[in-house]
Coordinates of N, CA and C in Angstrom, one line a residue:
X19 N 45.6 59.3 122.1 CA 45.9 60.5 121.1 C 46.5 61.5 121.5
X20 N 46.1 62.3 122.5 CA 46.8 63.4 123.3 C 48.2 62.9 123.8
X21 N 48.2 61.7 124.3 CA 49.8 61.6 124.8 C 50.6 61.3 123.6
X22 N 50.2 60.8 122.6 CA 51.1 60.6 121.3 C 51.4 61.8 120.9
X23 N 50.8 62.8 120.9 CA 50.8 64.1 120.3 C 51.5 65.0 121.1
X24 N 51.5 64.6 122.4 CA 52.6 65.3 123.4 C 54.1 64.7 123.4
X25 N 54.1 63.5 123.0 CA 55.4 62.9 123.1 C 55.9 63.2 121.7
X26 N 55.3 63.5 120.8 CA 55.8 64.0 119.4 C 56.2 65.4 119.5
X27 N 55.5 66.2 120.2 CA 55.8 67.5 120.4 C 56.8 67.6 121.5
X28 N 57.3 66.8 122.4 CA 58.7 66.9 123.2 C 59.7 66.4 122.5
X29 N 59.7 65.5 121.7 CA 60.8 65.1 120.7 C 61.2 66.0 119.8
X30 N 60.2 66.6 119.0 CA 60.4 67.8 118.3 C 61.1 69.1 118.6
X31 N 60.5 69.4 120.0 CA 61.2 70.3 120.9 C 62.7 70.0 120.9
X32 N 62.7 68.8 121.5 CA 64.5 68.3 121.8 C 65.3 68.6 120.7
X33 N 64.5 67.9 119.3 CA 65.4 68.2 118.2 C 65.9 69.8 117.9
X34 N 64.8 70.4 118.1 CA 65.1 72.1 117.9 C 66.0 72.4 118.8
X35 N 66.0 72.0 119.9 CA 67.1 72.7 121.1 C 68.4 72.2 120.6
X36 N 68.6 70.9 120.1 CA 69.9 70.5 120.1 C 70.4 71.2 118.8
X37 N 69.6 71.6 117.6 CA 69.9 72.1 116.3 C 70.1 73.7 116.6
X38 N 69.6 74.1 117.8 CA 69.9 75.4 118.1 C 71.3 75.4 118.8
X39 N 71.5 74.4 119.8 CA 72.7 74.7 120.4 C 73.9 74.4 119.3
X40 N 73.7 73.5 118.6 CA 74.9 73.1 117.6 C 75.2 74.1 116.8
X41 N 74.0 75.0 116.3 CA 74.4 76.5 115.6 C 75.2 77.2 116.5
X42 N 74.6 77.5 117.7 CA 75.3 78.5 118.6 C 76.9 78.0 118.8
X43 N 77.0 77.0 118.8 CA 78.5 76.4 119.3 C 79.2 76.5 118.1
X44 N 78.7 76.5 116.8 CA 79.6 76.5 115.6 C 79.8 77.7 114.9
X45 N 79.1 78.6 115.2 CA 79.0 79.9 114.5 C 79.4 81.1 115.2
X46 N 80.1 81.9 114.6 CA 80.8 83.1 115.3 C 81.0 84.2 114.4
X47 N 80.6 85.5 114.7 CA 80.9 86.7 113.6 C 82.3 86.9 113.8
X48 N 82.9 86.4 114.4 CA 84.3 86.7 114.5 C 85.3 85.5 114.4
X49 N 86.4 85.8 113.2 CA 86.8 86.8 113.0 C 85.9 87.8 112.0
X50 N 85.7 89.1 111.9 CA 84.9 89.7 111.2 C 85.2 89.3 109.7
X51 N 83.9 89.4 109.0 CA 84.2 88.9 107.4 C 83.8 90.0 106.5
X52 N 84.5 90.6 105.9 CA 84.2 91.8 105.0 C 83.4 91.1 103.6
X53 N 82.7 91.7 103.1 CA 81.7 91.1 102.0 C 82.1 92.0 100.8
X54 N 82.1 91.6 99.4 CA 82.6 92.5 98.3 C 81.7 91.9 97.1
X55 N 81.3 92.9 96.5 CA 80.7 93.0 95.2 C 81.6 93.3 94.0
X56 N 81.1 93.6 92.9 CA 82.1 94.2 91.7 C 82.2 95.7 92.3
X57 N 81.2 96.2 92.9 CA 81.2 97.7 93.1 C 81.4 97.8 94.9
X58 N 81.0 97.1 95.5 CA 81.0 97.4 96.8 C 82.0 96.6 97.7
X59 N 82.1 97.2 98.8 CA 82.9 96.6 100.0 C 82.3 96.9 101.2
X60 N 81.7 95.9 101.8 CA 81.1 96.1 103.1 C 82.2 95.4 104.2
X61 N 82.4 96.7 105.1 CA 83.6 96.3 106.1 C 83.1 96.9 107.6
X62 N 83.9 96.5 108.5 CA 83.4 96.7 109.7 C 83.6 98.1 110.1
X63 N 82.3 98.6 110.9 CA 82.1 100.0 111.1 C 83.5 100.7 112.3
X64 N 83.9 101.7 112.3 CA 84.9 102.1 113.1 C 84.5 103.4 113.6
X65 N 85.3 104.0 114.3 CA 85.2 105.4 115.3 C 85.4 106.2 114.0
X66 N 86.1 106.0 113.1 CA 86.4 107.1 111.9 C 84.9 107.1 111.1
X67 N 84.0 106.5 111.5 CA 82.6 106.5 110.5 C 81.7 107.5 111.3
X68 N 82.1 108.1 112.3 CA 81.4 108.9 113.2 C 80.5 109.9 112.4
X69 N 81.4 110.7 111.6 CA 80.4 112.1 110.9 C 79.4 111.5 110.1
X70 N 79.6 110.3 109.2 CA 78.5 109.7 108.3 C 77.6 109.0 109.1
X71 N 77.8 108.6 110.3 CA 76.7 108.0 111.1 C 75.9 108.9 111.6
X72 N 76.8 110.0 112.2 CA 75.8 111.0 112.7 C 74.8 111.6 111.7
X73 N 75.4 111.8 110.4 CA 74.7 112.3 109.5 C 73.3 111.7 109.2
X74 N 73.4 110.3 108.9 CA 72.3 109.6 108.7 C 71.4 109.6 109.9
X75 N 71.8 109.5 111.2 CA 70.8 109.2 112.3 C 70.4 110.6 112.8
X76 N 70.9 111.6 112.3 CA 70.4 112.7 112.8 C 69.4 113.4 111.8
X77 N 69.4 113.0 110.7 CA 68.5 113.5 109.3 C 67.1 112.9 109.6
X78 N 66.1 114.1 109.8 CA 64.9 113.9 110.3 C 64.2 113.3 108.8
X79 N 64.5 113.2 107.8 CA 64.0 112.9 106.5 C 64.4 111.4 106.3
X80 N 65.6 111.0 107.0 CA 66.0 109.7 106.9 C 65.5 108.7 107.9
X81 N 64.9 109.6 108.9 CA 64.7 108.7 110.2 C 63.0 108.7 110.0
X82 N 62.5 109.4 109.3 CA 60.9 109.5 109.3 C 60.2 107.9 109.3
X83 N 60.9 107.2 108.9 CA 60.4 105.6 108.9 C 60.9 104.5 109.9
X84 N 61.8 105.5 110.5 CA 62.5 104.2 111.8 C 62.2 104.9 112.9
X85 N 61.4 104.2 113.6 CA 61.1 104.5 115.0 C 62.0 104.3 116.2
X86 N 62.9 105.1 116.0 CA 64.3 105.2 116.5 C 64.7 106.9 117.3
X87 N 65.0 107.1 118.3 CA 65.5 108.5 118.3 C 66.5 109.1 117.4
X88 N 66.4 110.6 117.3 CA 67.2 111.1 116.4 C 68.5 111.4 117.3
X89 N 69.5 111.1 116.5 CA 70.9 111.4 117.4 C 71.1 112.7 117.7
X90 N 71.4 113.4 118.6 CA 71.7 115.0 119.0 C 73.0 115.3 118.8
X91 N 74.2 114.5 118.9 CA 75.5 114.8 118.9 C 76.3 113.8 118.0
X92 N 77.6 114.0 118.4 CA 78.5 112.9 117.3 C 79.0 111.8 118.7
X93 N 79.0 112.2 119.8 CA 79.3 111.3 120.8 C 78.0 110.5 121.1
X94 N 76.9 110.6 120.5 CA 75.8 109.4 120.4 C 76.1 108.6 119.2
X95 N 76.6 109.2 118.3 CA 76.8 108.3 116.9 C 78.0 107.5 117.2
X96 N 79.1 107.9 118.1 CA 80.0 107.1 118.3 C 79.5 106.1 119.2
X97 N 78.7 106.3 120.3 CA 78.3 105.2 121.2 C 77.4 104.1 120.7
X98 N 76.8 104.5 119.5 CA 76.0 103.6 118.7 C 77.0 102.9 117.9
X99 N 78.2 103.2 117.5 CA 78.8 102.5 116.7 C 79.7 101.3 117.7
X100 N 80.0 101.8 118.7 CA 80.7 100.8 119.5 C 79.3 99.8 120.1
X101 N 78.3 100.2 120.2 CA 76.9 99.1 120.5 C 77.1 98.1 119.4
X102 N 77.0 98.5 118.1 CA 76.8 97.7 117.1 C 78.2 96.7 117.2
X103 N 79.5 97.3 117.5 CA 80.7 96.4 117.5 C 80.6 95.3 118.6
X104 N 79.9 95.9 119.6 CA 79.8 95.0 120.9 C 78.7 93.9 120.6
X105 N 77.7 94.2 119.9 CA 76.9 93.3 119.4 C 77.6 92.1 118.8
X106 N 78.4 92.5 117.8 CA 79.2 91.6 117.0 C 80.1 90.8 118.1
X107 N 81.0 91.5 118.9 CA 81.7 90.4 119.8 C 80.8 89.6 120.6
X108 N 79.6 90.0 120.8 CA 78.9 89.0 121.8 C 78.0 88.1 121.0
X109 N 78.0 88.0 119.6 CA 77.2 87.3 118.6 C 75.9 87.5 118.5
X110 N 75.5 88.9 118.8 CA 73.9 89.0 119.0 C 73.7 89.7 117.5
X111 N 74.6 90.4 116.9 CA 74.0 90.6 115.4 C 75.5 91.2 115.0
X112 N 75.0 91.6 113.5 CA 76.4 92.0 112.9 C 75.8 93.0 111.9
X113 N 76.7 94.2 111.7 CA 76.5 95.4 111.0 C 77.9 95.5 109.9
X114 N 77.5 96.0 108.8 CA 78.8 96.3 108.1 C 78.5 97.7 107.5
X115 N 79.7 98.4 107.4 CA 79.6 99.9 106.7 C 79.7 99.5 105.2
X116 N 78.9 100.4 104.6 CA 78.8 100.2 103.0 C 79.4 101.1 102.5
X117 N 80.4 100.9 101.6 CA 81.5 101.6 100.9 C 81.5 101.4 99.3
X118 N 81.8 102.2 98.5 CA 82.0 102.1 97.1 C 83.4 102.3 97.2
X119 N 83.7 100.9 96.3 CA 85.2 100.8 95.8 C 85.6 102.0 95.0
X120 N 86.8 102.5 94.9 CA 87.8 102.2 96.3 C 87.9 103.3 97.5
X121 N 86.7 103.9 97.4 CA 86.7 104.7 98.5 C 86.2 103.9 99.9
X122 N 86.9 104.6 100.6 CA 86.8 103.7 102.0 C 85.4 104.5 102.9
X123 N 84.7 105.8 102.2 CA 83.8 106.4 102.9 C 82.5 105.5 103.4
X124 N 81.9 105.7 104.5 CA 81.0 105.0 104.8 C 79.8 105.6 104.2
X125 N 78.9 104.9 103.4 CA 77.7 105.6 102.6 C 76.2 105.1 103.3
X126 N 76.5 104.3 104.2 CA 75.5 103.6 104.8 C 75.7 102.4 105.8
X127 N 74.9 101.9 106.2 CA 75.2 100.6 107.1 C 74.1 99.6 106.9
X128 N 74.3 98.4 107.0 CA 73.4 97.4 106.7 C 73.9 96.3 107.7
X129 N 72.8 95.2 107.9 CA 73.3 93.9 109.0 C 72.1 93.1 109.4
X130 N 72.3 92.2 109.8 CA 71.4 91.0 110.6 C 71.0 91.6 112.1
X131 N 69.6 91.8 112.4 CA 69.5 92.2 113.9 C 68.4 91.1 114.3
X132 N 68.1 91.1 115.4 CA 67.1 90.3 116.1 C 67.1 89.0 115.7
X133 N 68.3 88.4 115.8 CA 68.4 87.1 115.3 C 67.7 86.0 116.0
X134 N 67.0 85.1 115.5 CA 66.5 84.2 116.3 C 67.2 82.7 116.1
X135 N 68.4 82.6 116.6 CA 68.8 81.3 116.2 C 68.1 80.2 116.3
X136 N 67.1 80.1 117.1 CA 66.2 78.9 117.3 C 65.7 78.4 116.4
X137 N 65.0 79.5 115.6 CA 64.3 79.7 114.5 C 65.0 79.5 113.1
X138 N 66.0 79.7 113.1 CA 67.0 79.9 112.0 C 66.6 81.1 111.4
X139 N 66.2 82.1 111.8 CA 65.8 83.3 111.2 C 66.1 84.6 111.6
X140 N 66.6 85.3 110.9 CA 67.1 86.8 110.6 C 66.4 87.8 110.3
X141 N 66.6 89.2 111.2 CA 65.9 90.3 110.4 C 67.0 91.1 110.2
X142 N 66.9 91.7 108.7 CA 68.1 92.6 108.3 C 67.2 93.9 108.1
X143 N 68.3 95.0 107.9 CA 67.8 96.2 108.1 C 69.1 97.1 107.6
X144 N 68.9 98.3 106.8 CA 69.8 99.2 106.2 C 69.4 100.6 106.3
X145 N 70.3 101.4 106.2 CA 70.0 103.2 106.0 C 71.2 103.3 105.1
X146 N 71.0 104.5 104.2 CA 72.0 105.0 103.3 C 72.0 106.5 103.5
X147 N 72.9 107.2 103.2 CA 72.9 108.3 102.9 C 72.3 109.0 101.8
X148 N 71.8 110.1 101.6 CA 70.7 110.4 100.5 C 71.7 110.6 99.2
X149 N 73.3 110.9 99.3 CA 73.9 111.0 98.1 C 74.2 109.7 97.5
X150 N 73.8 108.7 98.1 CA 74.2 107.2 97.7 C 72.7 106.6 97.2
X151 N 71.8 107.3 97.5 CA 70.3 106.5 97.1 C 70.2 107.1 95.7
X152 N 69.1 105.7 95.0 CA 68.9 105.8 93.6 C 69.9 105.4 92.8
X153 N 71.2 104.6 93.5 CA 71.9 104.3 92.4 C 72.2 102.5 92.5
X154 N 71.4 102.1 93.1 CA 71.1 100.4 93.1 C 72.6 100.0 94.2
X155 N 72.8 100.9 95.3 CA 74.0 100.7 96.0 C 73.3 99.6 97.2
X156 N 72.2 100.0 97.8 CA 71.5 99.2 99.1 C 71.1 97.8 98.6
X157 N 70.3 97.6 97.3 CA 70.0 96.7 96.7 C 71.1 95.5 96.6
X158 N 72.5 96.4 96.1 CA 73.6 95.1 95.8 C 73.9 94.8 97.3
X159 N 74.0 95.6 98.4 CA 74.4 95.2 99.8 C 73.4 94.4 100.1
X160 N 72.3 94.5 100.1 CA 71.2 93.4 100.3 C 71.4 92.3 99.9
X161 N 71.8 91.9 98.5 CA 72.2 90.6 98.0 C 73.4 90.1 98.8
X162 N 74.1 91.1 99.1 CA 75.6 90.3 100.0 C 75.1 89.6 101.1
X163 N 74.3 90.5 101.7 CA 74.0 90.0 103.5 C 73.1 88.9 103.1
X164 N 72.4 88.7 102.0 CA 71.4 87.5 102.2 C 72.3 86.3 101.6
X165 N 73.3 86.4 101.0 CA 74.3 85.3 101.0 C 75.0 85.0 101.9
X166 N 75.2 85.7 102.8 CA 76.0 85.7 104.1 C 75.0 84.9 105.0
X167 N 73.7 85.4 105.4 CA 72.8 84.8 105.9 C 72.4 83.3 105.7
X168 N 72.2 82.8 104.5 CA 72.1 81.5 104.4 C 73.4 80.9 104.1
X169 N 74.4 81.3 103.7 CA 75.4 80.4 103.8 C 76.4 80.1 104.7
X170 N 76.7 81.6 105.4 CA 77.7 81.4 106.7 C 76.7 81.2 107.8
X171 N 75.6 82.1 108.2 CA 74.9 82.1 109.4 C 73.9 80.7 109.2
X172 N 73.9 80.2 107.9 CA 73.0 78.8 107.9 C 71.4 79.1 108.4
X173 N 70.9 80.6 107.8 CA 69.6 80.9 108.2 C 68.4 80.1 107.3
X174 N 67.5 79.7 107.9 CA 66.5 79.3 107.0 C 65.6 80.3 106.2
X175 N 65.4 81.4 107.2 CA 64.6 82.6 106.5 C 65.1 83.9 106.9
X176 N 65.0 84.7 106.0 CA 65.3 86.1 106.7 C 64.1 87.0 106.6
X177 N 63.8 88.1 107.3 CA 62.8 89.0 107.3 C 63.3 90.6 107.4
X178 N 62.4 91.5 107.0 CA 62.5 92.8 106.9 C 61.5 93.3 107.5
X179 N 61.4 94.3 108.4 CA 60.2 94.9 108.9 C 60.2 96.6 108.5
X180 N 59.5 97.1 107.8 CA 59.2 98.3 107.2 C 58.2 99.1 107.5
X181 N 58.3 100.6 107.6 CA 56.9 101.4 107.7 C 56.2 101.1 106.2
X182 N 54.9 101.0 106.3 CA 53.9 100.6 105.0 C 54.0 101.8 103.9
X183 N 54.7 102.9 104.6 CA 54.8 104.2 103.4 C 56.3 104.3 103.0
X184 N 57.3 103.3 103.4 CA 58.3 103.4 103.0 C 58.5 102.4 101.6
X185 N 58.3 103.1 100.3 CA 57.9 102.3 99.3 C 59.5 102.4 98.4
X186 N 60.3 102.9 98.9 CA 61.5 102.5 98.4 C 62.2 101.4 98.9
X187 N 62.0 101.1 100.1 CA 62.7 100.2 100.8 C 62.0 98.9 100.2
X188 N 60.6 99.1 100.0 CA 59.7 97.9 99.7 C 60.2 97.3 98.3
X189 N 60.6 98.3 97.4 CA 61.2 98.1 96.1 C 62.5 97.2 96.0
X190 N 63.2 97.8 97.1 CA 64.7 97.1 97.2 C 64.3 95.8 97.6
X191 N 63.4 95.6 98.7 CA 63.2 94.0 99.3 C 62.7 93.1 98.1
X192 N 61.7 93.7 97.2 CA 60.8 92.8 96.4 C 62.2 92.5 95.2
X193 N 63.0 93.4 94.9 CA 63.9 93.2 93.8 C 64.8 92.4 94.2
X194 N 65.1 91.9 95.2 CA 65.7 90.7 95.9 C 65.1 89.6 96.3
X195 N 63.9 89.6 96.3 CA 62.9 88.3 96.2 C 62.2 88.2 97.4
X196 N 62.0 89.2 98.3 CA 61.5 89.3 99.4 C 59.9 89.3 99.1
X197 N 58.9 88.7 100.1 CA 57.6 88.9 99.6 C 57.0 89.2 100.8
X198 N 55.9 89.9 100.3 CA 55.2 90.6 101.8 C 54.3 89.5 102.5
X199 N 54.7 89.4 103.8 CA 54.3 88.5 104.7 C 52.7 88.9 105.5
X200 N 52.9 90.1 105.8 CA 51.9 90.6 106.7 C 51.8 92.1 107.2
X201 N 50.9 92.8 107.3 CA 50.7 94.2 107.6 C 50.0 94.3 109.1
X202 N 51.0 94.7 110.2 CA 50.3 94.7 111.5 C 50.0 96.1 111.6
X203 N 48.8 96.4 112.0 CA 48.4 97.9 112.4 C 48.6 98.2 113.7
X204 N 49.0 99.3 113.7 CA 49.5 100.1 115.0 C 50.2 99.3 116.2
X205 N 51.3 98.0 115.7 CA 51.9 97.2 116.7 C 53.0 97.7 117.1
X206 N 53.6 99.0 116.9 CA 54.6 99.8 117.4 C 54.1 101.1 118.0
X207 N 54.7 101.2 119.3 CA 54.6 102.7 119.7 C 56.0 103.3 120.2
X208 N 56.0 104.7 119.5 CA 57.0 105.2 119.7 C 56.7 107.0 119.7
X209 N 57.5 107.6 120.5 CA 57.4 109.0 120.6 C 55.8 109.4 120.5
X210 N 55.2 108.9 121.6 CA 53.8 109.1 121.6 C 52.7 108.8 120.8
X211 N 53.1 107.8 119.4 CA 52.3 107.6 118.2 C 52.3 106.2 118.1
X212 N 51.3 105.8 117.5 CA 51.2 104.3 117.0 C 51.4 103.9 115.8
X213 N 52.3 103.0 115.2 CA 52.9 102.8 113.9 C 52.6 101.5 113.3
X214 N 52.1 101.5 112.0 CA 52.1 100.0 111.7 C 53.3 99.6 111.3
X215 N 53.4 98.3 110.9 CA 54.8 97.6 110.4 C 54.1 96.7 109.1
X216 N 54.9 96.6 108.2 CA 54.9 95.6 107.1 C 56.3 94.7 107.1
X217 N 55.7 93.4 107.2 CA 56.7 92.2 107.2 C 57.0 91.7 106.0
X218 N 58.2 91.8 105.4 CA 58.8 91.1 104.4 C 59.6 89.9 104.7
X219 N 59.7 88.9 104.0 CA 60.4 87.7 104.2 C 60.9 87.1 103.1
X220 N 62.1 86.1 103.0 CA 62.7 85.4 102.0 C 63.2 84.2 102.7
X221 N 62.9 82.8 102.1 CA 63.2 81.6 102.4 C 64.5 81.1 101.5
X222 N 65.3 80.3 102.0 CA 66.4 79.9 101.5 C 66.1 79.1 100.2
X223 N 64.9 78.7 100.3 CA 64.2 77.6 99.2 C 63.6 78.6 98.2
X224 N 63.6 79.9 98.2 CA 63.1 80.9 97.4 C 64.4 81.1 96.1
X225 N 65.6 81.1 96.6 CA 66.5 81.5 95.8 C 66.9 80.2 94.7

């Protein structure tokens, strides 16, 4: 019985690896694909977005739920943009600038992070300027990258990791069909403090 179970496991694992290799060999974030809805255009971030990226990532109120360093200057913001685009080039992740037609100004950014190609699962994340909040913009953008994740990237499931006190983000996720999957107590350590995390998920079959 143990031998049979081991054999089944090895066969299943081999199939999983083959699927993983197949996915990696057939999908690329390049050429970069813009995403559009009736109101929004999601485009690639450029150096011209440095002021808005700095405004977002240097704002303590916007960063209070994000366990990442606050940016100190625009040089760091430009470095962040370059890092994001390098990850696109290396097929590690993808981010879009959120813009409201016909204006090209970056209002926020959104993307797929921590992609587990072997498990067909991706984590999404987003940030938005205060002036763009409360208008349904981020929810509309989330809907666009959900479609991209399932139809283009061929993901089986998507997840989002948020601070349990970030009620606005929870509402955005729930509006787009995500369900609360778990609450992890003090599982992240940042800047001398432990933080809780809440995991939301969406399966392709949920749509």
